[in-house]
XYZ file of C-alpha atoms in Angstrom:
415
model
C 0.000 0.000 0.000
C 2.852 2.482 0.592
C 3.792 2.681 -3.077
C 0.311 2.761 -4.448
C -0.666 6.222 -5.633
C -4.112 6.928 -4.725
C -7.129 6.965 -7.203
C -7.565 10.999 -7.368
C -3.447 11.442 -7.798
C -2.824 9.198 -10.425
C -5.293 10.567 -12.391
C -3.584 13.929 -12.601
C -0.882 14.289 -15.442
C 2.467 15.137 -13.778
C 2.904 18.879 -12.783
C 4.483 20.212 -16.090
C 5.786 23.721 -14.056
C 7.454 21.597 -11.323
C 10.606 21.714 -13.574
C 10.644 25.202 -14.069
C 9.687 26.171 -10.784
C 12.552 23.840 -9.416
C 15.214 25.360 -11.485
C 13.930 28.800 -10.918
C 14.499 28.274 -6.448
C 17.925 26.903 -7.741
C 19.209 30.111 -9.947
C 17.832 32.398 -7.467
C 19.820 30.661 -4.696
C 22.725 30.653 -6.530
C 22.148 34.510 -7.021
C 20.668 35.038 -9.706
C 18.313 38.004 -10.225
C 15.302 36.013 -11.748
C 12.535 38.537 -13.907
C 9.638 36.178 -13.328
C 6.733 36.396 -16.090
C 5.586 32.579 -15.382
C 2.933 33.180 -12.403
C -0.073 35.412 -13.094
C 0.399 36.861 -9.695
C -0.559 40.072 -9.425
C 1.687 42.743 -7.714
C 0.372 45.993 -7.005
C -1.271 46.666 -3.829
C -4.689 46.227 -3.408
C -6.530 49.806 -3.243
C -6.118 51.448 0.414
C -10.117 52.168 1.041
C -10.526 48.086 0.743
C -7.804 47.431 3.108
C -8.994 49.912 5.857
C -12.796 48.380 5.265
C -11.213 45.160 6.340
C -9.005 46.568 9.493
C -11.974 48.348 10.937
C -14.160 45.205 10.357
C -11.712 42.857 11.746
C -11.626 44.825 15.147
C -15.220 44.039 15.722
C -14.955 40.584 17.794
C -18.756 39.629 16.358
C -16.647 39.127 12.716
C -14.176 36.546 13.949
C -17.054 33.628 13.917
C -18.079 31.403 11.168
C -18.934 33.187 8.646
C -21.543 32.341 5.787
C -20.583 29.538 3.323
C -22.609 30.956 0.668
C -21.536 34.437 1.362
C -23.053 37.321 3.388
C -26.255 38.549 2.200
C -24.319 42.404 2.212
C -21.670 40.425 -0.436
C -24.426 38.610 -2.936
C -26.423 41.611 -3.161
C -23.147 43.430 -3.676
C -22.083 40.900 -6.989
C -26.003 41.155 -8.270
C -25.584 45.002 -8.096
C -22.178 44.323 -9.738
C -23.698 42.454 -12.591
C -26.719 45.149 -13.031
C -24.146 47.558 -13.607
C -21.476 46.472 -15.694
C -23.795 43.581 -17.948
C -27.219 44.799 -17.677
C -28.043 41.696 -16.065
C -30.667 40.903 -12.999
C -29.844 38.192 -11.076
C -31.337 37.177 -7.537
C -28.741 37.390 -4.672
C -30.687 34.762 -2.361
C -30.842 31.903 -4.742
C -28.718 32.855 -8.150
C -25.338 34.076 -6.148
C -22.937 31.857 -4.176
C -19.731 33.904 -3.137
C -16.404 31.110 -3.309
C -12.798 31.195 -1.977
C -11.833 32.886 -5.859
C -13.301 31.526 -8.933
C -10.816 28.025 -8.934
C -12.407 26.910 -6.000
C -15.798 28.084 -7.318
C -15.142 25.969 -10.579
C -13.748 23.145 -8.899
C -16.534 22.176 -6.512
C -18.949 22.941 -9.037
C -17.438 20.522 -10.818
C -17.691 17.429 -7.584
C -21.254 18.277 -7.647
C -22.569 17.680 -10.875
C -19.737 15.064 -12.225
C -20.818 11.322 -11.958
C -17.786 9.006 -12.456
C -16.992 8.904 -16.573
C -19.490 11.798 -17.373
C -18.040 13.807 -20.297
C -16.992 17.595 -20.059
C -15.801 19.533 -22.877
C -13.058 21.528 -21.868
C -10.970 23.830 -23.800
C -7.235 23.425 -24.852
C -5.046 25.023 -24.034
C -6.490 26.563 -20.654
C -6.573 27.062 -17.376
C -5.693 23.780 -15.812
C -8.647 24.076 -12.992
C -11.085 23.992 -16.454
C -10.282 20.509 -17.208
C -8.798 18.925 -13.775
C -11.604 19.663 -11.660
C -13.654 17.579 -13.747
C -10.852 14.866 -13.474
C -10.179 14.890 -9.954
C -14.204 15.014 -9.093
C -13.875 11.391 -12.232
C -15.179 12.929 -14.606
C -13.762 12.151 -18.205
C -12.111 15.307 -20.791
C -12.623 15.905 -24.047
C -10.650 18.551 -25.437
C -11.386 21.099 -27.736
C -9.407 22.861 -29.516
C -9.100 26.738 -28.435
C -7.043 28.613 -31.279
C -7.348 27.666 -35.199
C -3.998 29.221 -36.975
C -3.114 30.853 -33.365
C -6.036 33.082 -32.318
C -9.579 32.382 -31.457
C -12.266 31.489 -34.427
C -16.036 31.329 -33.098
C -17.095 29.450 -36.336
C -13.905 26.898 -35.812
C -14.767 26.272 -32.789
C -18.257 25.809 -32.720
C -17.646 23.383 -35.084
C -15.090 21.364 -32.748
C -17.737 21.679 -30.208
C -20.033 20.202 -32.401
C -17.468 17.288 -33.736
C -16.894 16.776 -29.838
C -20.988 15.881 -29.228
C -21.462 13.818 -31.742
C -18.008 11.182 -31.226
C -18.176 11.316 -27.589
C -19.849 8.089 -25.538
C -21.238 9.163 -23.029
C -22.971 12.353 -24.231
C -21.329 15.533 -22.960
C -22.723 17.158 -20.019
C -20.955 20.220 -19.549
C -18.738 22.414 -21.332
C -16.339 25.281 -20.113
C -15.151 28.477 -21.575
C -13.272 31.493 -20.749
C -12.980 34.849 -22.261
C -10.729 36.725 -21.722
C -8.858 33.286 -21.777
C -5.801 32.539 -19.577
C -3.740 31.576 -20.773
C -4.308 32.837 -24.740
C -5.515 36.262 -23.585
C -8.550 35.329 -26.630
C -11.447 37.076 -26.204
C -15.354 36.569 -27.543
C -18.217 38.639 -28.032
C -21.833 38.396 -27.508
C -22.303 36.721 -30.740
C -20.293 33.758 -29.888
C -21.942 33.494 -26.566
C -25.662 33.402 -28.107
C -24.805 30.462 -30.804
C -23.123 29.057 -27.798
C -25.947 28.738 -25.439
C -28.156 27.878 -28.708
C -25.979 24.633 -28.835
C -25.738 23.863 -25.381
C -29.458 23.452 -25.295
C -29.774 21.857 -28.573
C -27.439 19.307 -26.865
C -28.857 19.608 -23.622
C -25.439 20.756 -21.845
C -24.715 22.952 -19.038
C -22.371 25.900 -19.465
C -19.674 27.213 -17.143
C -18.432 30.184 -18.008
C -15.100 31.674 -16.281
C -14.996 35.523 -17.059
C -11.827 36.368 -13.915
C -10.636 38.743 -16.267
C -13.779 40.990 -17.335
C -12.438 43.919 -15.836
C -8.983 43.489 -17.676
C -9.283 44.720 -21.231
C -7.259 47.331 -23.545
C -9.817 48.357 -26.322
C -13.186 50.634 -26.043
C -15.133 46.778 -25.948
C -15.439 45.717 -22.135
C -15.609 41.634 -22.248
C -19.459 40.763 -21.965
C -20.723 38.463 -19.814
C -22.593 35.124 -21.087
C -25.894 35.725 -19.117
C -26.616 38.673 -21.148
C -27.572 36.737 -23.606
C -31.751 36.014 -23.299
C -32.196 32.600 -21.642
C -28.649 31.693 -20.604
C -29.823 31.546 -17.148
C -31.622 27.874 -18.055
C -28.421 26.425 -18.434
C -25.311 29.075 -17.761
C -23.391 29.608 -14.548
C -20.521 32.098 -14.657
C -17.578 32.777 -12.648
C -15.995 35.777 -11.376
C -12.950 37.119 -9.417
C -12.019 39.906 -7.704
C -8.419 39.267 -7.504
C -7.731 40.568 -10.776
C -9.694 43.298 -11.353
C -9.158 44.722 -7.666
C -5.611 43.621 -7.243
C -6.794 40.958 -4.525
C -5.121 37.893 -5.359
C -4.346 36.349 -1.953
C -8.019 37.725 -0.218
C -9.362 34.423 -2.460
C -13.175 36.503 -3.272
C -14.962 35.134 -6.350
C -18.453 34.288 -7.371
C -20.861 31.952 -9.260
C -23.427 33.482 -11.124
C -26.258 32.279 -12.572
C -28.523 29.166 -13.033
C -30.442 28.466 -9.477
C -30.209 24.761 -9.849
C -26.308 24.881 -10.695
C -25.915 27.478 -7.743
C -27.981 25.279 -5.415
C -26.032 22.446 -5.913
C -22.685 24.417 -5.160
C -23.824 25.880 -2.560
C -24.816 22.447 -1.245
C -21.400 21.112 -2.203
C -19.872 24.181 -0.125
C -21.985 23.657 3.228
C -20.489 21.002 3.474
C -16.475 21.577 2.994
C -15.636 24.699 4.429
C -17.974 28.265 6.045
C -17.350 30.711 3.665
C -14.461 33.188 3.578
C -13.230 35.470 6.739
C -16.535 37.793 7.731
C -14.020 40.827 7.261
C -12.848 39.788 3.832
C -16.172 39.460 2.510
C -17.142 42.644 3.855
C -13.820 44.854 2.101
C -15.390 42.555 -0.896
C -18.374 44.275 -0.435
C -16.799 47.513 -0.315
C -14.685 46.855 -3.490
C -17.868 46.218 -5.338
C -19.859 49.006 -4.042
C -16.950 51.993 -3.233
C -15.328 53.991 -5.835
C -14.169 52.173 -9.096
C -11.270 54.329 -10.223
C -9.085 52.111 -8.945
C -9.965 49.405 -11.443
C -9.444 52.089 -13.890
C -6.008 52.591 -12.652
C -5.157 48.783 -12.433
C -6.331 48.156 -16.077
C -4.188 51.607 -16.972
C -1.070 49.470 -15.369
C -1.249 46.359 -17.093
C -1.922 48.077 -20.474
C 1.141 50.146 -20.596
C 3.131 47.063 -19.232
C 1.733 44.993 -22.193
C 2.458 47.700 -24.405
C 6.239 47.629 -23.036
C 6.574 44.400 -23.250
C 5.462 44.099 -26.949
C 7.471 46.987 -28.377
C 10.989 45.732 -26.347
C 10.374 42.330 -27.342
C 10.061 43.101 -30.751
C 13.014 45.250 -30.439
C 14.850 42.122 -29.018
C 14.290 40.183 -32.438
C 10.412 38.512 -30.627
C 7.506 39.303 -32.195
C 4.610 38.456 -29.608
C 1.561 39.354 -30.607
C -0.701 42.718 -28.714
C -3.134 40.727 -26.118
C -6.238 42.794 -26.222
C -7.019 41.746 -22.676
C -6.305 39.679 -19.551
C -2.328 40.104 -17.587
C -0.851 37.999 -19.822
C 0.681 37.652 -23.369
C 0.560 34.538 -25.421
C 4.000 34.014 -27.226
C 4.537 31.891 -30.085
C 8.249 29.999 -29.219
C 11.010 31.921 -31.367
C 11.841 29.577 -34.971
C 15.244 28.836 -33.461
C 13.892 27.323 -30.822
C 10.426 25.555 -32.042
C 12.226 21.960 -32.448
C 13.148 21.972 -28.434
C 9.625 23.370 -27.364
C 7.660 25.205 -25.014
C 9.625 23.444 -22.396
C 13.161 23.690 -23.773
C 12.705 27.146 -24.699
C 11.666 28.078 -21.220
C 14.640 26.552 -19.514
C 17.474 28.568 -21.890
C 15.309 31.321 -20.931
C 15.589 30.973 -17.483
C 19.621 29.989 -17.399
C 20.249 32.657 -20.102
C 18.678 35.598 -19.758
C 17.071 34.797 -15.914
C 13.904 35.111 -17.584
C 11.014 32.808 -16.349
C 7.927 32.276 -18.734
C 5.184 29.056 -18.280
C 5.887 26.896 -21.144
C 2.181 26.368 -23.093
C 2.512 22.660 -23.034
C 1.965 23.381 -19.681
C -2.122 24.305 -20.478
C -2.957 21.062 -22.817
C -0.894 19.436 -25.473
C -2.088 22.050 -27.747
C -0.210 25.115 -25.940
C 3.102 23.559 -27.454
C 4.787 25.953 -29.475
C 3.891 28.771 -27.056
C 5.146 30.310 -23.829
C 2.473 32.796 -21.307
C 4.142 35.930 -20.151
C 2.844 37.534 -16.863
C 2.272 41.443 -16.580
C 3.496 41.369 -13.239
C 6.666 43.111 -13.450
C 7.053 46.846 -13.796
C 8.532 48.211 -16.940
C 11.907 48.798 -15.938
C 12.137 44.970 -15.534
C 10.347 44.258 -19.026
C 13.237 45.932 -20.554
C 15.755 44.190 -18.235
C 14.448 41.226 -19.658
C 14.332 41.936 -23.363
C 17.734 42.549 -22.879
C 18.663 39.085 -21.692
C 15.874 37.785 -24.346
C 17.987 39.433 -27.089
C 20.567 37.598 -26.056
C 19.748 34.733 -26.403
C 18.241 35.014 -29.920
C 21.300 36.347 -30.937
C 23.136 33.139 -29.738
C 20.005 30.504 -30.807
C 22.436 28.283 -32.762
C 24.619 27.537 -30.187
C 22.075 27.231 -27.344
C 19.867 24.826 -28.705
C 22.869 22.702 -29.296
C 23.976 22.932 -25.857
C 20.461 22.203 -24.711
C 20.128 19.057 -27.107
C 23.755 17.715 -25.322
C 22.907 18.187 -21.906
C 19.340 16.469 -22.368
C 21.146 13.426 -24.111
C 24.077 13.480 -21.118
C 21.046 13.540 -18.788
C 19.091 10.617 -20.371
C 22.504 8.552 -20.683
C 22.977 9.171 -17.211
């Protein structure tokens, strides 16, 4: 029994960042002075009217209980006024909001609840690896769908993989997932796409669950909209928000589901029984994000925008052409020719020894995130050019790496 790996953790592929996170502790021990684009960690601080909303909260010795698992009532009615707002939408805070420890957690005990062992989810790749491994780990089967046609997002394309998916998959689906603005392709959708896909998903009968953690990060006059905005979405829809993003709140862990009452039922079933909700004081600086002045998202957004656009222009400069995201904190990289016959992951490594830049190699999102590295905004732009420095670098010596890289794998294999 000690060397049998249990049911839940042999199903998992192995942990393709390990490597790179391994060698990245081991450079910076040795000294160097790693730039780190590979986590999508954001790091500015989160807005000072939030934080003082949570240190006069927390003094009140009432707030150190459980709290709510589903969230306070102040909180839901906070996200419903939220959605009003920014999409238009109605929604009921009482029994079409559940508040969840960010949207992963959200998405991944959605997920236990409505996945009998082998159903079928449609999941897209590459993507977010919660999107497809929640549905594994609750033993569920994947199928995966294609997200980019010729590198960028095609509705038409992949409606039609979606539609390729139903019909050769035994059992029939029961779920599918999307996300727009997508991490890690930074792809975004509009409301077209989303009313052909909820047109599908109840031709097909299948539940949607849409992640949208990046709705307030965008670049262009066309704010990402939300999928229940489109007329009957609610019948089969539930959508996932975060405010770690859009509020600079990563570590807080505040997200929501939104949307269809029996899908919201059933996590917040799932969710009464694993843990009582976030910190009272948390949820109530939530509260305040949502409802207090929103210039600070303005700001934020203002941030990663000029980063991107630094990053883009001294890449290119560097001899990398990465394409403009048009939203989310992260740029989707196509691997430099030199380097496409080592891949994502080889690519990443020279990176990292060369020019102590760290990027997350796309193989690391699906099989079809080869061929691509994700970038992180989370550096200022001082550092961006640091590291287009070392990135030019190493493109100017591509020959020569690669080789190197090829030897030491073989010596490593031999040995």
């Amino acid at each position: 029994m000690a060397d049998e790996e249990f049911y839940r953790i042999k199903r998992l592929p192995p942990y393709v960042f390990a490597e790179v996170n391994r060698l990245k502790a081991r450079y910076r021990a040795e000294g160097m002075d790693i730039i780190d684009f590979g986590m999508g960690n954001p790091d500015m601080d989160t807005p000072r009217h939030i934080v003082d909303k949570l240190i006069e909260t927390v003094q009140r010795p009432r707030t150190h209980r459980y709290s709510a698992s589903k969230g306070i009532p102040g909180l839901r009615r906070a996200q419903a006024g939220y959605y009003a707002r920014r999409f238009g939408v109605s929604v009921d805070p009482e029994t079409e909001v559940v508040a969840t420890l960010g949207s992963k957690e959200g998405l991944a005990n959605l997920a236990m609840a409505i996945t009998a062992p082998g159903d079928v989810m449609l999941v897209p790749n590459p993507s977010y690896p919660i999107h497809p491994y929640g549905f594994m780990i609750a033993g569920g089967t994947l199928r995966h769908v294609p997200a980019l046609h010729d590198g960028r997002f095609d509705p038409e394309e992949y409606l039609r993989a979606l539609d390729r998916a139903v019909l050769h998959s035994v059992p029939k689906p029961v779920a599918v997932v999307v996300s727009f603005p997508s991490n890690p392709t930074a792809q975004v959708c509009d409301l077209d796409f989303y009313r052909d896909l909820i047109a599908f998903a109840k031709k097909h009968h299948l539940w949607v669950l849409s992640d949208l953690a990046y709705s307030e990060v965008y670049f262009d006059d066309n704010p990402p909209p939300s999928i229940l905005q489109v007329d009957g979405a609610k019948d089969v829809a539930v959508e996932f928000t975060s405010l770690s993003k859009t509020y600079s709140m990563p570590g807080w862990r505040m997200g929501f589901a939104v949307g269809n009452r029996r899908l919201i039922d059933a996590l917040t079933r799932i969710k009464s029984y694993l843990d009582y909700g976030a910190f009272t004081p948390v949820q109530v600086a939530a509260a305040a994000a949502l409802n207090g002045p929103q210039e600070c998202v303005a700001e934020i957004r203002s941030i990663y925008k000029h980063r991107r656009d630094v990053l883009i222009d001294s890449m290119a400069r560097a001899g990398w052409q990465i394409p403009s995201p048009p939203a989310t904190m992260f740029a989707w990289a196509p691997v430099p020719k030199p380097f496409e016959a080592i891949g994502s992951m080889g690519f990443s490594k020279i990176l990292l020894r060369e020019a102590e830049v760290a990027v997350a190699p796309g193989v690391g999102f699906g099989e079809y995130g080869e061929g691509y590295v994700r970038l992180g905004l989370v550096e200022n732009e001082q550092r961006i050019r640091q590291a287009a420095r070392g990135v030019k670098k190493v493109l100017a010596n591509a020959d020569a790496l690669v080789e190197r890289y090829r030897a030491e794998e073989e010596a490593e294999v031999v040995s």
